[in-house]
Short mmCIF file of C-alpha atoms and ligand atoms in Angstrom, two decimals:
data_model
loop_
_atom_site.label_atom_id
_atom_site.label_comp_id
_atom_site.label_asym_id
_atom_site.label_seq_id
_atom_site.Cartn_x
_atom_site.Cartn_y
_atom_site.Cartn_z
CA MET A 1 178.20 8.02 111.56
CA HIS A 2 179.84 6.95 108.56
CA ARG A 3 182.16 8.52 106.23
CA LEU A 4 180.23 9.46 102.80
CA GLU A 5 181.61 9.27 99.29
CA GLY A 6 179.70 11.32 96.94
CA ALA A 7 178.74 10.69 93.45
CA LEU A 8 180.85 12.80 90.96
CA ARG A 9 178.81 14.02 88.07
CA SER A 10 180.53 15.28 84.97
CA TYR A 11 178.74 17.97 82.84
CA ALA A 12 180.22 20.14 80.29
CA TRP A 13 179.69 23.04 82.27
CA GLY A 14 181.60 21.88 85.31
CA SER A 15 185.24 22.53 86.33
CA ARG A 16 188.57 20.79 85.81
CA THR A 17 190.03 22.05 88.94
CA ALA A 18 187.51 23.41 91.54
CA ILE A 19 186.14 20.32 93.04
CA ALA A 20 189.53 18.18 92.87
CA GLU A 21 191.43 20.99 94.45
CA LEU A 22 189.06 21.13 97.16
CA ARG A 23 189.10 17.64 97.64
CA GLY A 24 193.05 17.49 97.45
CA LEU A 25 193.23 15.66 94.50
CA PRO A 26 195.16 16.01 91.08
CA VAL A 27 194.36 18.73 88.77
CA PRO A 28 193.11 19.16 86.02
CA THR A 29 190.93 16.40 85.87
CA ALA A 30 190.15 14.14 82.71
CA HIS A 31 186.69 15.49 82.64
CA PRO A 32 184.99 18.70 83.75
CA GLU A 33 183.46 17.64 87.46
CA ALA A 34 180.10 19.77 87.84
CA GLU A 35 178.47 18.33 90.71
CA LEU A 36 179.21 16.10 93.94
CA TRP A 37 176.09 14.50 94.68
CA LEU A 38 175.73 13.86 98.77
CA GLY A 39 172.32 12.19 99.36
CA ALA A 40 170.24 9.42 98.40
CA HIS A 41 168.79 10.18 94.86
CA PRO A 42 167.85 7.09 93.04
CA ALA A 43 169.62 8.36 90.30
CA ASP A 44 173.06 8.50 91.85
CA PRO A 45 173.06 7.81 95.49
CA ALA A 46 176.17 8.59 97.65
CA ARG A 47 178.01 5.62 99.31
CA VAL A 48 178.54 5.07 103.25
CA VAL A 49 181.80 3.49 104.17
CA THR A 50 181.15 1.02 106.90
CA ASP A 51 183.53 -1.65 108.45
CA GLU A 52 181.93 -4.15 106.13
CA GLY A 53 182.79 -1.91 103.18
CA GLU A 54 181.01 0.47 100.94
CA ARG A 55 177.36 0.74 100.40
CA SER A 56 174.54 2.91 98.99
CA LEU A 57 173.11 5.36 101.36
CA LEU A 58 170.12 4.79 99.51
CA ASP A 59 170.01 1.07 100.42
CA LEU A 60 171.09 1.73 103.76
CA VAL A 61 168.07 4.25 103.99
CA ARG A 62 165.39 1.88 102.73
CA SER A 63 166.69 -1.11 104.96
CA GLU A 64 165.90 0.64 108.30
CA PRO A 65 164.28 4.05 107.50
CA GLU A 66 163.44 4.71 111.14
CA ARG A 67 166.96 4.05 112.53
CA GLN A 68 168.62 6.33 109.73
CA LEU A 69 165.79 8.97 109.10
CA GLY A 70 163.98 9.00 112.70
CA ARG A 71 160.33 9.07 113.18
CA ARG A 72 159.56 12.41 112.55
CA SER A 73 161.25 12.30 109.05
CA VAL A 74 159.54 9.20 108.05
CA ASP A 75 156.14 10.46 109.37
CA THR A 76 156.42 13.68 107.09
CA PHE A 77 158.51 12.66 104.08
CA GLY A 78 158.09 8.82 103.99
CA GLU A 79 160.79 6.51 103.73
CA ARG A 80 163.35 8.41 101.84
CA LEU A 81 165.88 10.98 102.75
CA PRO A 82 164.05 14.35 102.02
CA PHE A 83 167.13 16.34 100.63
CA LEU A 84 169.78 16.23 98.55
CA LEU A 85 173.22 18.16 99.36
CA LYS A 86 175.67 19.14 96.41
CA LEU A 87 178.96 20.82 95.88
CA LEU A 88 178.55 22.45 92.59
CA ALA A 89 181.56 24.07 90.38
CA ALA A 90 180.32 26.00 87.27
CA GLU A 91 183.05 26.78 84.96
CA GLU A 92 180.18 27.68 82.25
CA PRO A 93 177.09 28.75 82.72
CA LEU A 94 174.14 26.32 83.63
CA SER A 95 171.10 26.27 81.77
CA LEU A 96 167.88 28.78 82.19
CA GLN A 97 165.73 26.98 84.20
CA ALA A 98 162.78 26.75 87.02
CA HIS A 99 161.32 24.13 89.25
CA PRO A 100 157.88 23.35 89.76
CA SER A 101 155.66 23.65 92.70
CA ALA A 102 154.70 20.66 94.92
CA ASP A 103 151.18 20.43 92.80
CA GLN A 104 152.63 21.09 89.56
CA ALA A 105 155.28 18.38 90.03
CA ARG A 106 152.79 15.79 91.50
CA GLU A 107 150.48 16.66 88.42
CA GLY A 108 153.28 16.83 85.70
CA PHE A 109 154.80 13.08 86.88
CA ALA A 110 151.44 11.48 86.94
CA ARG A 111 150.39 13.23 83.23
CA GLU A 112 154.03 12.18 81.88
CA ASN A 113 153.49 8.56 83.13
CA GLU A 114 149.93 8.44 81.46
CA LEU A 115 151.62 9.82 78.26
CA GLY A 116 154.09 6.61 78.64
CA ILE A 117 157.16 8.83 78.59
CA ALA A 118 159.88 6.56 80.21
CA LEU A 119 161.63 7.86 83.24
CA GLY A 120 164.93 7.66 81.61
CA SER A 121 163.63 9.49 78.50
CA SER A 122 165.58 12.31 77.46
CA ILE A 123 162.47 14.30 76.75
CA ARG A 124 160.97 13.30 80.02
CA ASN A 125 160.36 16.69 82.42
CA TYR A 126 159.33 15.29 85.42
CA LYS A 127 161.46 12.45 87.21
CA ASP A 128 159.73 12.30 90.22
CA ASP A 129 156.67 13.91 92.12
CA SER A 130 158.27 16.39 94.28
CA HIS A 131 158.81 20.07 94.04
CA LYS A 132 162.49 21.29 94.34
CA PRO A 133 162.88 24.30 96.28
CA GLU A 134 166.97 25.24 96.31
CA LEU A 135 169.26 26.97 98.21
CA VAL A 136 172.82 28.04 97.22
CA VAL A 137 175.69 29.17 99.45
CA ALA A 138 178.72 30.43 97.70
CA LEU A 139 182.13 28.94 98.36
CA SER A 140 183.87 31.19 95.88
CA ARG A 141 182.36 34.66 94.41
CA PHE A 142 179.34 33.30 92.80
CA ASP A 143 177.40 34.67 89.68
CA ALA A 144 173.95 33.98 89.14
CA LEU A 145 170.80 35.49 87.37
CA ALA A 146 167.66 34.79 89.61
CA GLY A 147 164.14 36.31 89.05
CA PHE A 148 162.59 38.95 86.65
CA ARG A 149 163.70 42.30 87.31
CA ASP A 150 161.32 45.09 87.96
CA PRO A 151 160.09 45.50 84.55
CA LYS A 152 160.76 49.51 84.76
CA ARG A 153 164.34 48.71 85.14
CA THR A 154 164.41 46.46 82.26
CA VAL A 155 163.02 48.93 80.24
CA GLU A 156 166.05 51.27 80.95
CA LEU A 157 168.26 48.36 80.46
CA LEU A 158 166.82 47.83 77.01
CA ASP A 159 166.94 51.38 76.21
CA ALA A 160 170.61 51.68 77.15
CA ILE A 161 171.24 49.05 74.65
CA ALA A 162 169.78 51.65 72.14
CA VAL A 163 169.07 49.27 69.26
CA PRO A 164 166.08 50.47 67.20
CA GLU A 165 165.07 46.77 66.60
CA LEU A 166 164.69 46.17 70.22
CA GLN A 167 162.21 48.87 70.77
CA PRO A 168 159.03 47.05 69.65
CA TYR A 169 159.78 44.47 72.44
CA ALA A 170 160.71 47.00 75.16
CA GLY A 171 157.22 48.72 74.36
CA LEU A 172 155.77 45.19 75.70
CA ILE A 173 156.82 46.16 79.10
CA ALA A 174 156.99 49.84 79.06
CA GLY A 175 153.32 49.89 78.16
CA GLN A 176 152.48 47.28 80.85
CA PRO A 177 155.30 47.28 83.55
CA ASP A 178 154.07 44.11 85.42
CA SER A 179 153.82 40.63 85.34
CA ASP A 180 151.46 40.42 82.47
CA GLY A 181 154.04 42.66 80.47
CA LEU A 182 156.89 40.26 81.62
CA ARG A 183 154.93 37.38 80.30
CA ALA A 184 153.94 38.50 77.04
CA LEU A 185 157.84 39.58 76.35
CA PHE A 186 159.48 36.44 77.80
CA THR A 187 156.63 34.64 75.61
CA THR A 188 157.77 36.36 72.67
CA TRP A 189 161.46 36.02 72.88
CA ILE A 190 161.59 32.52 73.91
CA THR A 191 159.10 31.43 70.61
CA LEU A 192 160.72 33.93 68.29
CA PRO A 193 160.70 32.17 64.93
CA GLN A 194 164.16 31.41 63.74
CA PRO A 195 164.72 34.08 61.03
CA VAL A 196 163.35 36.80 63.29
CA LEU A 197 165.55 35.63 65.95
CA SER A 198 168.64 35.33 63.67
CA ALA A 199 168.14 38.85 62.45
CA LEU A 200 167.62 40.25 66.04
CA MET A 201 170.26 38.59 67.94
CA PRO A 202 173.16 40.50 66.16
CA ARG A 203 171.85 43.78 66.32
CA VAL A 204 171.38 43.34 70.19
CA LEU A 205 174.95 41.80 70.55
CA ASP A 206 176.13 44.95 68.43
CA GLY A 207 174.21 47.06 70.92
CA CYS A 208 175.75 45.31 73.96
CA VAL A 209 179.19 45.66 72.66
CA ASP A 210 178.61 49.63 71.82
CA TYR A 211 177.53 49.99 75.50
CA LEU A 212 180.16 48.38 77.24
CA SER A 213 182.65 50.39 75.09
CA GLY A 214 180.89 53.46 75.53
CA SER A 215 180.15 53.27 79.42
CA LYS A 216 182.85 50.97 81.37
CA ASP A 217 181.03 52.20 84.67
CA GLY A 218 177.50 52.16 83.27
CA GLU A 219 174.91 50.88 85.55
CA PHE A 220 174.05 47.66 83.47
CA VAL A 221 177.75 46.70 82.59
CA ALA A 222 177.44 43.55 84.50
CA GLU A 223 174.09 42.70 83.05
CA ILE A 224 175.11 43.45 79.48
CA ARG A 225 178.67 41.74 79.78
CA THR A 226 176.80 38.76 80.92
CA ALA A 227 174.49 38.73 77.95
CA LEU A 228 177.92 38.67 75.63
CA GLU A 229 179.08 35.62 77.57
CA LEU A 230 176.06 33.99 77.19
CA SER A 231 175.79 34.45 73.74
CA GLU A 232 179.52 33.27 73.20
CA VAL A 233 178.68 29.80 74.96
CA TYR A 234 174.97 29.86 73.18
CA PRO A 235 175.21 31.42 70.26
CA GLY A 236 171.78 32.18 68.67
CA ASP A 237 170.10 31.10 71.70
CA ALA A 238 166.70 32.91 72.45
CA GLY A 239 167.72 32.51 76.34
CA VAL A 240 170.50 35.03 76.07
CA LEU A 241 167.51 37.54 75.29
CA ALA A 242 165.48 36.26 78.31
CA ALA A 243 168.82 36.63 80.36
CA LEU A 244 168.25 40.29 79.87
CA LEU A 245 165.12 40.44 82.05
CA LEU A 246 166.61 38.77 85.04
CA ASN A 247 168.28 40.01 88.04
CA ARG A 248 171.83 39.57 88.01
CA VAL A 249 173.25 38.50 91.49
CA THR A 250 176.75 38.05 92.80
CA LEU A 251 177.20 36.21 96.06
CA GLU A 252 180.25 36.68 98.09
CA PRO A 253 181.64 33.21 99.79
CA GLY A 254 179.01 32.84 102.82
CA GLN A 255 176.13 34.29 101.10
CA GLY A 256 173.15 32.37 99.89
CA LEU A 257 170.21 32.65 97.35
CA TYR A 258 166.91 30.62 98.05
CA LEU A 259 164.96 29.95 94.65
CA ALA A 260 161.25 29.42 95.15
CA ALA A 261 159.30 27.30 92.73
CA GLY A 262 158.46 29.23 89.44
CA ASN A 263 161.69 31.32 89.95
CA LEU A 264 163.54 31.44 86.44
CA HIS A 265 167.33 31.32 86.98
CA ALA A 266 170.71 30.34 85.86
CA TYR A 267 174.05 29.96 87.62
CA LEU A 268 176.67 31.36 85.76
CA HIS A 269 180.02 30.86 87.67
CA GLY A 270 181.70 29.84 90.93
CA MET A 271 181.53 27.39 93.55
CA ALA A 272 178.70 26.82 95.91
CA VAL A 273 177.14 24.21 98.29
CA GLU A 274 173.63 23.37 97.21
CA ILE A 275 170.79 21.74 98.90
CA MET A 276 167.37 21.07 97.47
CA ALA A 277 164.47 18.79 98.16
CA ASN A 278 165.24 15.38 96.80
CA SER A 279 164.07 15.71 93.37
CA ASP A 280 165.61 16.15 89.68
CA ASN A 281 162.73 18.09 88.15
CA VAL A 282 164.08 20.96 85.98
CA LEU A 283 162.15 22.66 83.33
CA ARG A 284 164.59 24.48 80.75
CA GLY A 285 163.90 27.36 78.46
CA GLY A 286 167.55 27.51 76.84
CA LEU A 287 171.29 27.90 77.43
CA THR A 288 171.51 24.10 77.41
CA PRO A 289 171.90 21.07 75.21
CA LYS A 290 169.65 19.36 77.09
CA HIS A 291 165.97 18.72 76.77
CA VAL A 292 164.15 22.39 76.36
CA ASP A 293 160.48 22.37 76.89
CA VAL A 294 159.22 25.77 76.67
CA PRO A 295 155.27 25.50 76.95
CA GLU A 296 155.99 23.51 80.04
CA LEU A 297 158.29 26.31 81.46
CA LEU A 298 155.58 28.82 80.76
CA ARG A 299 153.40 26.70 82.72
CA VAL A 300 155.21 26.88 86.05
CA LEU A 301 157.20 30.32 85.59
CA ASP A 302 156.45 32.90 88.10
CA PHE A 303 156.26 36.30 86.05
CA ASP A 304 156.26 38.53 89.40
CA SER A 305 159.27 40.64 89.34
CA VAL A 306 161.46 40.11 92.41
CA ASP A 307 164.35 41.61 94.28
CA ILE A 308 166.07 38.45 95.09
CA PRO A 309 167.53 39.11 98.55
CA VAL A 310 170.75 37.71 99.23
CA LEU A 311 170.78 35.73 102.28
CA GLU A 312 172.98 36.00 104.74
CA ALA A 313 173.24 33.46 107.62
CA GLU A 314 172.05 34.10 111.16
CA GLU A 315 174.32 33.32 113.92
CA LEU A 316 172.90 30.86 116.47
CA PRO A 317 173.58 32.27 120.00
CA GLY A 318 176.22 30.68 122.00
CA SER A 319 177.50 28.39 119.22
CA ALA A 320 179.80 28.21 116.35
CA GLU A 321 176.76 27.74 113.98
CA PHE A 322 175.20 30.03 111.38
CA MET A 323 171.74 29.21 110.01
CA TYR A 324 170.61 30.05 106.17
CA VAL A 325 166.53 30.47 107.20
CA SER A 326 164.64 29.28 104.33
CA PRO A 327 161.03 28.07 104.21
CA ALA A 328 161.56 24.63 102.51
CA PRO A 329 160.31 21.96 105.14
CA GLU A 330 162.62 19.27 103.50
CA PHE A 331 165.97 20.95 104.36
CA CYS A 332 167.87 23.34 106.69
CA LEU A 333 171.42 24.31 106.03
CA THR A 334 173.74 25.43 108.64
CA ARG A 335 177.56 26.76 108.46
CA ILE A 336 179.59 25.58 111.40
CA ASP A 337 183.01 28.04 111.48
CA LEU A 338 185.55 26.64 113.96
CA SER A 339 188.91 27.95 114.61
CA SER A 340 191.74 27.22 117.12
CA ASN A 341 191.96 30.62 118.69
CA GLY A 342 188.10 31.02 118.93
CA ARG A 343 185.30 28.30 119.31
CA ALA A 344 187.13 25.19 118.39
CA GLU A 345 184.50 22.80 119.22
CA HIS A 346 180.88 22.19 118.25
CA ARG A 347 178.37 19.63 119.80
CA PHE A 348 174.98 18.62 118.45
CA ARG A 349 172.42 16.13 118.86
CA THR A 350 170.64 14.34 115.89
CA GLU A 351 166.74 14.42 115.81
CA GLY A 352 166.96 13.43 112.05
CA PRO A 353 169.31 12.52 109.48
CA HIS A 354 172.27 14.75 109.25
CA ILE A 355 175.18 15.17 106.37
CA LEU A 356 178.28 17.09 107.41
CA LEU A 357 180.44 18.29 104.45
CA CYS A 358 184.13 19.76 105.50
CA THR A 359 184.65 22.76 102.92
CA ALA A 360 187.81 24.09 104.75
CA GLY A 361 190.56 22.81 106.86
CA SER A 362 189.95 19.44 109.05
CA VAL A 363 188.23 18.20 112.03
CA HIS A 364 187.88 15.55 114.25
CA LEU A 365 184.22 13.82 114.93
CA ARG A 366 183.59 11.95 117.94
CA CYS A 367 179.95 10.16 118.09
CA GLY A 368 179.41 7.70 120.80
CA SER A 369 182.46 5.03 120.63
CA GLN A 370 183.27 6.19 117.19
CA SER A 371 185.42 8.57 115.68
CA LEU A 372 186.75 10.14 112.42
CA ASP A 373 189.24 12.37 111.04
CA VAL A 374 187.60 14.44 108.25
CA GLU A 375 189.46 16.77 105.65
CA GLN A 376 188.31 19.49 103.54
CA GLY A 377 186.16 17.98 100.67
CA SER A 378 184.96 14.84 102.62
CA ALA A 379 181.50 14.50 104.08
CA VAL A 380 180.13 12.28 106.95
CA TRP A 381 176.67 10.72 107.12
CA ILE A 382 175.27 10.90 110.67
CA ALA A 383 172.03 8.81 111.26
CA ALA A 384 168.77 9.79 113.55
CA GLU A 385 169.67 7.12 116.33
CA ASP A 386 173.11 8.21 116.44
CA PRO A 387 174.21 9.71 120.02
CA GLU A 388 175.67 13.53 120.41
CA VAL A 389 178.04 14.33 117.73
CA SER A 390 181.14 16.48 118.73
CA VAL A 391 183.13 18.18 116.03
CA THR A 392 186.57 19.81 116.93
CA ALA A 393 188.90 21.57 114.45
CA THR A 394 192.22 20.12 113.88
CA SER A 395 193.50 23.00 111.63
CA GLU A 396 193.77 26.58 112.49
CA ARG A 397 190.46 27.36 110.59
CA ALA A 398 187.90 24.69 109.80
CA GLN A 399 184.39 25.08 108.29
CA LEU A 400 181.65 22.71 107.64
CA PHE A 401 178.19 22.59 106.28
CA SER A 402 175.47 20.83 108.07
CA ALA A 403 172.52 19.76 106.20
CA ARG A 404 169.48 18.24 108.06
CA VAL A 405 165.69 18.20 107.67
CA GLY A 406 164.09 21.41 108.09
CA ALA A 407 162.66 21.91 111.54
CA PRO A 408 160.76 24.59 113.32
CA ILE A 409 163.63 26.33 115.29
CA ALA A 410 163.14 25.65 118.81
ZN1 LIG B 501 167.79 25.08 89.73
#
């Protein structure tokens, strides 16, 4: 068991207060803080704090994979930590994106290697050969766009914007309200010639403003307000139109969202814990200054409309632990809620690697002869070989997230 220092990533969409406040550090920060990476991704591994000093978690895992990861994880995923845990704070919207399936990632990674595109190149899509299923759990109210809305509803939304110039486009899905119609409309919008886009966008935005001034409690207020907000951050970006096709989701603290391969999504605002397969494979379609590759995005996108289910954690009987059930084999995320007047202690045995992240209050950890006091915003690495761990709340309430390798639930 070691204290784990995350790798802080600064992106323009990050927050100058959220992550620092959680960690009890001064605000506002000099740079926007977007993500704290808690894992062993080669691009930015976290660091374990040992008696001999700090050490990269990536080095530690590579130097003794079986002791750190355990036999089962090594047999299944090789000598690397299969998941990446993140703390994420979005002040502004992130890019419109999707992630490849396992087959697409292997194929795309090999293809870009053959083309001789350097791994660090800004035009590189596939940074590794892994898929990237991801699960996000809100710490604050968290807004996102995720998955294509039922096209029949989208026709109603486009009709509500009531702009004649939109009608030919609405006709593409009105006449074919299925995945083929969505593919046709999305592809048309995301590849509109600049003069056409420049003429269309202001008309659509005027229609959005009219809708909001006309019907403050209309059924599409949240969707249309989001389109206007996106157009302020990314003026003239075709991703604003594409956003009109997606489900708008608001998570309350504790609720989760699982994003499978091919699901088009954009996180809009809020703070969250996020876990994913240990991959950095992102295909972007807009709403970003980063590399956008529309043809490659179109190859991986799933155009079936979905009602994205908001994921509620399931209580594990007789414990303080709640599980976010997802199909990804690389990870399993649970939440541990402790309180001094309820369940104040939680015990578990590791069968593989664990990362604990304290998101509220403080706890005392015991593991064999070791003990650690852990405050809100701090994380701990627990190796597969470590003995039983006990977690005791040292504040009135304490909350932790526990990340481990996905396992068949016993
Ligand atoms: Zn994503």
